[in-house]
CSV table of C-alpha atoms in Angstrom, one decimal:
chain,number,residue,atom,x,y,z
A,1176,UNK,CA,6.7,11.9,-49.5
A,1177,UNK,CA,8.2,9.3,-47.1
A,1178,UNK,CA,7.8,6.5,-49.7
A,1179,UNK,CA,10.2,8.3,-52.0
A,1180,UNK,CA,12.9,8.9,-49.4
A,1181,UNK,CA,16.2,7.1,-48.9
A,1182,UNK,CA,15.5,6.5,-45.2
A,1183,UNK,CA,12.4,4.5,-46.2
A,1184,UNK,CA,14.4,2.4,-48.6
A,1185,UNK,CA,17.0,1.7,-46.0
A,1186,UNK,CA,14.5,0.9,-43.3
A,1187,UNK,CA,12.8,-1.6,-45.6
A,1188,UNK,CA,16.1,-3.0,-46.9
A,1189,UNK,CA,15.3,-2.0,-50.5
A,1190,UNK,CA,18.6,-2.3,-52.4
A,1191,UNK,CA,19.4,-1.3,-55.9
A,1192,UNK,CA,17.3,1.8,-55.9
A,1193,UNK,CA,17.7,4.7,-58.1
A,1194,UNK,CA,16.0,8.1,-58.2
A,1195,UNK,CA,14.9,9.5,-61.6
A,1196,UNK,CA,14.7,13.3,-61.6
A,1197,UNK,CA,13.5,15.6,-64.3
A,1198,UNK,CA,13.4,19.4,-64.4
A,1199,UNK,CA,10.7,21.0,-66.5
A,1200,UNK,CA,12.5,23.3,-68.9
A,1201,UNK,CA,9.8,26.0,-68.8
A,1202,UNK,CA,9.2,26.2,-65.1
A,1203,UNK,CA,12.3,24.6,-63.6
A,1204,UNK,CA,9.9,22.6,-61.4
A,1205,UNK,CA,11.2,19.1,-60.4
A,1206,UNK,CA,9.5,15.8,-60.9
A,1207,UNK,CA,11.0,12.8,-59.1
A,1208,UNK,CA,10.2,9.1,-59.1
A,1209,UNK,CA,12.2,6.4,-57.3
A,1210,UNK,CA,12.8,2.9,-58.8
A,1211,UNK,CA,14.0,-0.4,-57.4
A,1212,UNK,CA,15.7,-2.1,-60.4
A,1213,UNK,CA,16.2,-5.8,-60.3
A,1214,UNK,CA,16.7,-8.4,-63.1
A,1215,UNK,CA,15.6,-6.0,-65.7
A,1216,UNK,CA,12.4,-4.8,-64.0
A,1217,UNK,CA,12.0,-1.4,-62.5
A,1218,UNK,CA,9.3,-0.8,-59.7
A,1219,UNK,CA,8.4,2.3,-57.9
A,1220,UNK,CA,8.7,1.1,-55.3
A,1221,UNK,CA,8.3,-2.4,-53.6
A,1222,UNK,CA,7.2,-2.6,-50.0
A,1223,UNK,CA,5.4,0.8,-50.2
A,1224,UNK,CA,1.7,1.4,-50.8
A,1225,UNK,CA,2.7,3.9,-53.5
A,1226,UNK,CA,5.8,5.8,-54.6
A,1227,UNK,CA,5.2,7.1,-58.0
A,1228,UNK,CA,5.7,10.5,-59.6
A,1229,UNK,CA,5.9,13.3,-57.1
A,1230,UNK,CA,6.3,17.0,-57.1
A,1231,UNK,CA,6.2,19.5,-54.2
A,1232,UNK,CA,4.4,22.2,-56.3
A,1233,UNK,CA,1.4,22.4,-58.6
A,1234,UNK,CA,2.5,21.3,-62.0
A,1235,UNK,CA,1.2,22.0,-65.5
A,1236,UNK,CA,3.1,21.1,-68.6
A,1237,UNK,CA,3.2,18.6,-71.4
A,1238,UNK,CA,4.5,15.4,-69.9
A,1239,UNK,CA,5.7,13.9,-73.2
A,1240,UNK,CA,9.1,15.4,-72.7
A,1241,UNK,CA,9.2,13.9,-69.2
A,1242,UNK,CA,8.2,10.5,-70.7
A,1243,UNK,CA,10.9,10.6,-73.3
A,1244,UNK,CA,13.5,11.3,-70.7
A,1245,UNK,CA,12.1,8.5,-68.5
A,1246,UNK,CA,12.4,6.0,-71.3
A,1247,UNK,CA,16.0,7.0,-72.0
A,1248,UNK,CA,16.8,6.6,-68.3
A,1249,UNK,CA,15.2,3.2,-68.1
A,1250,UNK,CA,17.0,2.0,-71.3
A,1251,UNK,CA,20.3,3.2,-69.9
A,1252,UNK,CA,19.7,0.9,-66.8
A,1253,UNK,CA,18.9,-2.1,-69.1
A,1254,UNK,CA,15.3,-2.1,-67.9
A,1255,UNK,CA,13.0,-4.4,-69.9
A,1256,UNK,CA,9.7,-3.8,-67.9
A,1257,UNK,CA,8.5,-1.1,-65.6
A,1258,UNK,CA,5.8,-0.8,-62.9
A,1259,UNK,CA,4.7,2.6,-61.6
A,1260,UNK,CA,2.6,2.6,-58.4
A,1261,UNK,CA,1.2,6.1,-58.3
A,1262,UNK,CA,-0.2,7.9,-55.3
A,1263,UNK,CA,-4.0,8.2,-55.0
A,1264,UNK,CA,-5.5,10.9,-57.2
A,1265,UNK,CA,-6.2,13.3,-54.3
A,1266,UNK,CA,-2.5,13.9,-54.4
A,1267,UNK,CA,-1.8,16.4,-57.2
A,1268,UNK,CA,-5.0,15.7,-59.1
A,1269,UNK,CA,-4.0,17.6,-62.2
A,1270,UNK,CA,-0.6,15.9,-62.3
A,1271,UNK,CA,-2.2,12.5,-61.8
A,1272,UNK,CA,-4.6,13.0,-64.7
A,1273,UNK,CA,-1.7,14.2,-67.0
A,1274,UNK,CA,0.4,11.2,-66.0
A,1275,UNK,CA,-2.4,8.7,-66.7
A,1276,UNK,CA,-3.1,10.3,-70.1
A,1277,UNK,CA,0.6,10.3,-71.1
A,1278,UNK,CA,1.4,6.8,-70.0
A,1279,UNK,CA,-1.8,5.3,-71.7
A,1280,UNK,CA,-1.0,7.2,-74.9
A,1281,UNK,CA,2.5,5.6,-74.8
A,1282,UNK,CA,1.4,2.0,-74.5
A,1283,UNK,CA,1.1,1.5,-70.7
A,1284,UNK,CA,-1.5,-0.8,-69.2
A,1285,UNK,CA,-3.2,0.2,-65.9
A,1286,UNK,CA,-4.9,-1.3,-62.9
A,1287,UNK,CA,-7.3,1.0,-61.0
A,1288,UNK,CA,-7.9,0.4,-57.3
A,1289,UNK,CA,-10.5,2.3,-55.3
A,1290,UNK,CA,-8.9,4.4,-52.6
A,1291,UNK,CA,-10.6,6.3,-49.8
A,1292,UNK,CA,-9.5,9.4,-47.8
A,1293,UNK,CA,-11.0,11.7,-45.2
A,1294,UNK,CA,-10.3,15.4,-45.6
A,1295,UNK,CA,-10.4,17.0,-42.1
A,1296,UNK,CA,-11.9,20.3,-43.3
A,1297,UNK,CA,-15.1,18.4,-44.3
A,1298,UNK,CA,-15.2,15.8,-41.5
A,1299,UNK,CA,-17.9,16.1,-38.9
A,1300,UNK,CA,-18.6,13.2,-36.6
A,1301,UNK,CA,-22.1,14.5,-36.1
A,1302,UNK,CA,-22.8,14.1,-39.8
A,1303,UNK,CA,-21.6,10.5,-40.1
A,1304,UNK,CA,-24.1,7.8,-41.2
A,1305,UNK,CA,-26.7,7.2,-38.5
A,1306,UNK,CA,-25.4,3.6,-37.9
A,1307,UNK,CA,-21.8,4.9,-37.3
A,1308,UNK,CA,-23.3,7.6,-35.1
A,1309,UNK,CA,-25.1,5.0,-32.9
A,1310,UNK,CA,-21.9,2.9,-32.6
A,1311,UNK,CA,-19.9,6.0,-31.6
A,1312,UNK,CA,-22.4,6.8,-28.9
A,1313,UNK,CA,-22.3,3.2,-27.6
A,1314,UNK,CA,-18.5,3.3,-27.4
A,1315,UNK,CA,-18.5,6.5,-25.4
A,1316,UNK,CA,-21.4,5.4,-23.2
A,1317,UNK,CA,-19.5,2.2,-22.3
A,1318,UNK,CA,-16.3,4.0,-21.4
A,1319,UNK,CA,-14.0,2.7,-24.2
A,1320,UNK,CA,-10.6,4.2,-24.0
A,1321,UNK,CA,-8.8,5.7,-27.0
A,1322,UNK,CA,-5.1,6.3,-26.6
A,1323,UNK,CA,-1.8,6.5,-28.4
A,1324,UNK,CA,0.4,3.5,-27.6
A,1325,UNK,CA,4.2,3.8,-27.4
A,1326,UNK,CA,6.1,2.1,-30.2
A,1327,UNK,CA,7.7,-0.1,-27.6
A,1328,UNK,CA,4.3,-2.0,-27.6
A,1329,UNK,CA,4.4,-2.6,-31.4
A,1330,UNK,CA,5.0,-6.4,-30.8
A,1331,UNK,CA,1.8,-6.6,-28.7
A,1332,UNK,CA,0.0,-4.6,-31.3
A,1333,UNK,CA,1.2,-6.8,-34.1
A,1334,UNK,CA,0.0,-10.0,-32.3
A,1335,UNK,CA,-3.4,-8.4,-31.9
A,1336,UNK,CA,-3.5,-7.5,-35.6
A,1337,UNK,CA,-2.5,-11.0,-36.5
A,1338,UNK,CA,-5.3,-12.4,-34.2
A,1339,UNK,CA,-7.9,-10.1,-35.8
A,1340,UNK,CA,-6.8,-10.9,-39.3
A,1341,UNK,CA,-7.0,-14.6,-38.6
A,1342,UNK,CA,-10.6,-14.2,-37.6
A,1343,UNK,CA,-11.3,-13.3,-41.2
A,1344,UNK,CA,-8.9,-16.0,-42.6
A,1345,UNK,CA,-6.5,-13.2,-43.6
A,1346,UNK,CA,-2.8,-12.7,-43.0
A,1347,UNK,CA,-0.6,-9.7,-42.2
A,1348,UNK,CA,1.6,-8.7,-45.1
A,1349,UNK,CA,4.7,-8.0,-42.9
A,1350,UNK,CA,6.4,-10.0,-40.2
A,1351,UNK,CA,6.6,-8.9,-36.6
A,1352,UNK,CA,10.3,-8.6,-36.7
A,1353,UNK,CA,10.2,-6.4,-39.8
A,1354,UNK,CA,7.5,-4.2,-38.4
A,1355,UNK,CA,9.5,-3.6,-35.2
A,1356,UNK,CA,12.6,-2.8,-37.1
A,1357,UNK,CA,10.9,-0.4,-39.5
A,1358,UNK,CA,9.0,1.5,-36.8
A,1359,UNK,CA,12.2,1.7,-34.8
A,1360,UNK,CA,14.1,3.1,-37.8
A,1361,UNK,CA,11.3,5.5,-38.7
A,1362,UNK,CA,10.0,6.4,-35.3
A,1363,UNK,CA,9.3,10.0,-36.3
A,1364,UNK,CA,6.9,8.8,-39.0
A,1365,UNK,CA,5.1,5.9,-37.4
A,1366,UNK,CA,2.6,6.0,-34.5
A,1367,UNK,CA,0.2,3.5,-33.0
A,1368,UNK,CA,-3.3,4.0,-31.6
A,1369,UNK,CA,-5.7,1.8,-29.8
A,1370,UNK,CA,-9.2,1.5,-28.3
A,1371,UNK,CA,-9.3,-0.5,-25.1
A,1372,UNK,CA,-12.0,-1.9,-22.9
A,1373,UNK,CA,-12.1,-0.3,-19.4
A,1374,UNK,CA,-10.5,-3.5,-18.2
A,1375,UNK,CA,-7.5,-2.8,-20.4
A,1376,UNK,CA,-8.2,-5.4,-23.1
A,1377,UNK,CA,-7.4,-4.4,-26.7
A,1378,UNK,CA,-10.5,-4.0,-28.8
A,1379,UNK,CA,-9.1,-2.2,-31.9
A,1380,UNK,CA,-5.9,-0.6,-33.1
A,1381,UNK,CA,-4.2,1.0,-36.0
A,1382,UNK,CA,-0.7,2.0,-37.1
A,1383,UNK,CA,-0.3,5.3,-38.8
A,1384,UNK,CA,2.4,6.6,-41.1
A,1385,UNK,CA,3.1,10.2,-41.9
A,1386,UNK,CA,3.5,10.3,-45.7
A,1387,UNK,CA,3.8,14.0,-45.9
A,1388,UNK,CA,3.1,16.7,-43.3
A,1389,UNK,CA,-0.4,17.0,-44.7
A,1390,UNK,CA,-1.2,13.3,-45.3
A,1391,UNK,CA,-1.3,10.5,-42.7
A,1392,UNK,CA,-1.7,6.9,-43.9
A,1393,UNK,CA,-3.9,4.5,-41.9
A,1394,UNK,CA,-1.9,1.3,-41.9
A,1395,UNK,CA,-3.1,-2.1,-40.6
A,1396,UNK,CA,-6.3,-1.1,-38.8
A,1397,UNK,CA,-7.9,-4.1,-36.9
A,1398,UNK,CA,-10.6,-4.9,-34.4
A,1399,UNK,CA,-11.6,-7.9,-32.4
A,1400,UNK,CA,-14.8,-9.4,-34.0
A,1401,UNK,CA,-16.2,-10.3,-30.6
A,1402,UNK,CA,-16.7,-6.5,-30.1
A,1403,UNK,CA,-18.5,-6.1,-33.5
A,1404,UNK,CA,-21.6,-4.6,-31.8
A,1405,UNK,CA,-19.5,-1.7,-30.6
A,1406,UNK,CA,-17.6,-1.3,-33.9
A,1407,UNK,CA,-14.6,0.1,-32.1
A,1408,UNK,CA,-13.0,1.2,-35.3
A,1409,UNK,CA,-15.6,3.9,-35.6
A,1410,UNK,CA,-14.5,5.3,-32.2
A,1411,UNK,CA,-10.8,4.8,-33.1
A,1412,UNK,CA,-11.1,6.6,-36.4
A,1413,UNK,CA,-13.1,9.5,-35.0
A,1414,UNK,CA,-10.6,10.0,-32.1
A,1415,UNK,CA,-7.6,9.5,-34.4
A,1416,UNK,CA,-8.8,12.3,-36.7
A,1417,UNK,CA,-9.3,14.6,-33.6
A,1418,UNK,CA,-5.8,13.8,-32.6
A,1419,UNK,CA,-4.3,14.5,-36.0
A,1420,UNK,CA,-6.2,17.8,-36.4
A,1421,UNK,CA,-3.9,19.1,-33.7
A,1422,UNK,CA,-0.9,18.6,-36.1
A,1423,UNK,CA,-0.2,19.7,-39.6
A,1424,UNK,CA,-2.2,16.8,-41.1
A,1425,UNK,CA,-5.1,17.6,-43.3
A,1426,UNK,CA,-6.0,14.2,-44.7
A,1427,UNK,CA,-6.3,10.7,-43.4
A,1428,UNK,CA,-5.5,8.2,-46.2
A,1429,UNK,CA,-7.6,5.1,-45.5
A,1430,UNK,CA,-5.9,3.1,-48.2
A,1431,UNK,CA,-7.3,0.9,-51.0
A,1432,UNK,CA,-10.8,-0.6,-50.8
A,1433,UNK,CA,-10.2,-3.2,-53.6
A,1434,UNK,CA,-8.0,-6.2,-54.2
A,1435,UNK,CA,-6.5,-6.6,-57.6
A,1436,UNK,CA,-9.0,-4.0,-58.9
A,1437,UNK,CA,-12.0,-5.9,-57.4
A,1438,UNK,CA,-14.1,-3.7,-55.0
A,1439,UNK,CA,-14.4,-4.9,-51.4
A,1440,UNK,CA,-18.0,-3.8,-50.8
A,1441,UNK,CA,-18.2,-4.1,-47.0
A,1442,UNK,CA,-15.0,-2.1,-46.6
A,1443,UNK,CA,-16.2,0.6,-49.0
A,1444,UNK,CA,-19.5,0.9,-47.1
A,1445,UNK,CA,-17.7,1.3,-43.8
A,1446,UNK,CA,-15.2,3.9,-45.1
A,1447,UNK,CA,-17.9,5.9,-46.8
A,1448,UNK,CA,-20.2,5.9,-43.8
A,1449,UNK,CA,-17.2,7.3,-41.9
A,1450,UNK,CA,-17.0,10.2,-44.3
A,1451,UNK,CA,-14.4,8.7,-46.6
A,1452,UNK,CA,-14.2,10.1,-50.2
A,1453,UNK,CA,-13.3,7.9,-53.2
A,1454,UNK,CA,-10.3,8.5,-55.3
A,1455,UNK,CA,-8.4,6.3,-57.7
A,1456,UNK,CA,-5.0,4.7,-57.2
A,1457,UNK,CA,-3.3,3.7,-60.4
A,1458,UNK,CA,-0.7,1.1,-61.1
A,1459,UNK,CA,0.9,1.3,-64.6
A,1460,UNK,CA,2.7,-1.5,-66.4
A,1461,UNK,CA,4.7,-1.8,-69.6
A,1462,UNK,CA,7.2,-4.1,-71.3
A,1463,UNK,CA,9.9,-2.0,-72.9
């Protein structure tokens, strides 16, 4: 998982990070979780959508031994509070369930956000909601152009995203300079896609990030509201999936559909009409 790798920490200038690793005594399988430790607080990990407990294999064991080792590790680093931002539950569903049960039983609080993802093996653009189907046909009929942009255009793409967010009185949670620097440092993981009017004008775009070979994260999708009748994100998402299906990717992670645990109903409706499936994304907290 890219969010747990040192190159991601370095690209995002995350200092004072430490990797907690634990080997299951029965199976010898490895569990890893990265932490940024600052002023007595451990977070896994800031400036990432999620970077919690991860394993490369199916995992089935009692996590209480893991938990005891984790607490010893945090105490040895003088940690007084901890936040674990776990990957959505479609990642390792059995492990995620065990993790939730173990942490809750040991006094952690939790926040649950709604997450959506599209598995490619069940996606069929012909079976989308009828409204999305009509929008897709309109985009094709009017000659909209889907394409992968070079990362050298990331500044232009950022300005467009900023413009689109401003239409909704929203901001972008990263600066242009930071985004340019990160995509340059992690150019093998980031990509940028757009839908343009036949005249060349940007109508919609998104930035994607390869989280694992199987999972691609849809980061900062945006569209110009003056093209709402086309809903160019429908065309962009459909074509993006077709593009990703040519790679090792199996899932498009659409990200959370809630803010602070509060559902964003219009966003949920759009994602589910596109074929998005719900999963939970947990954030766990505890004072030690």
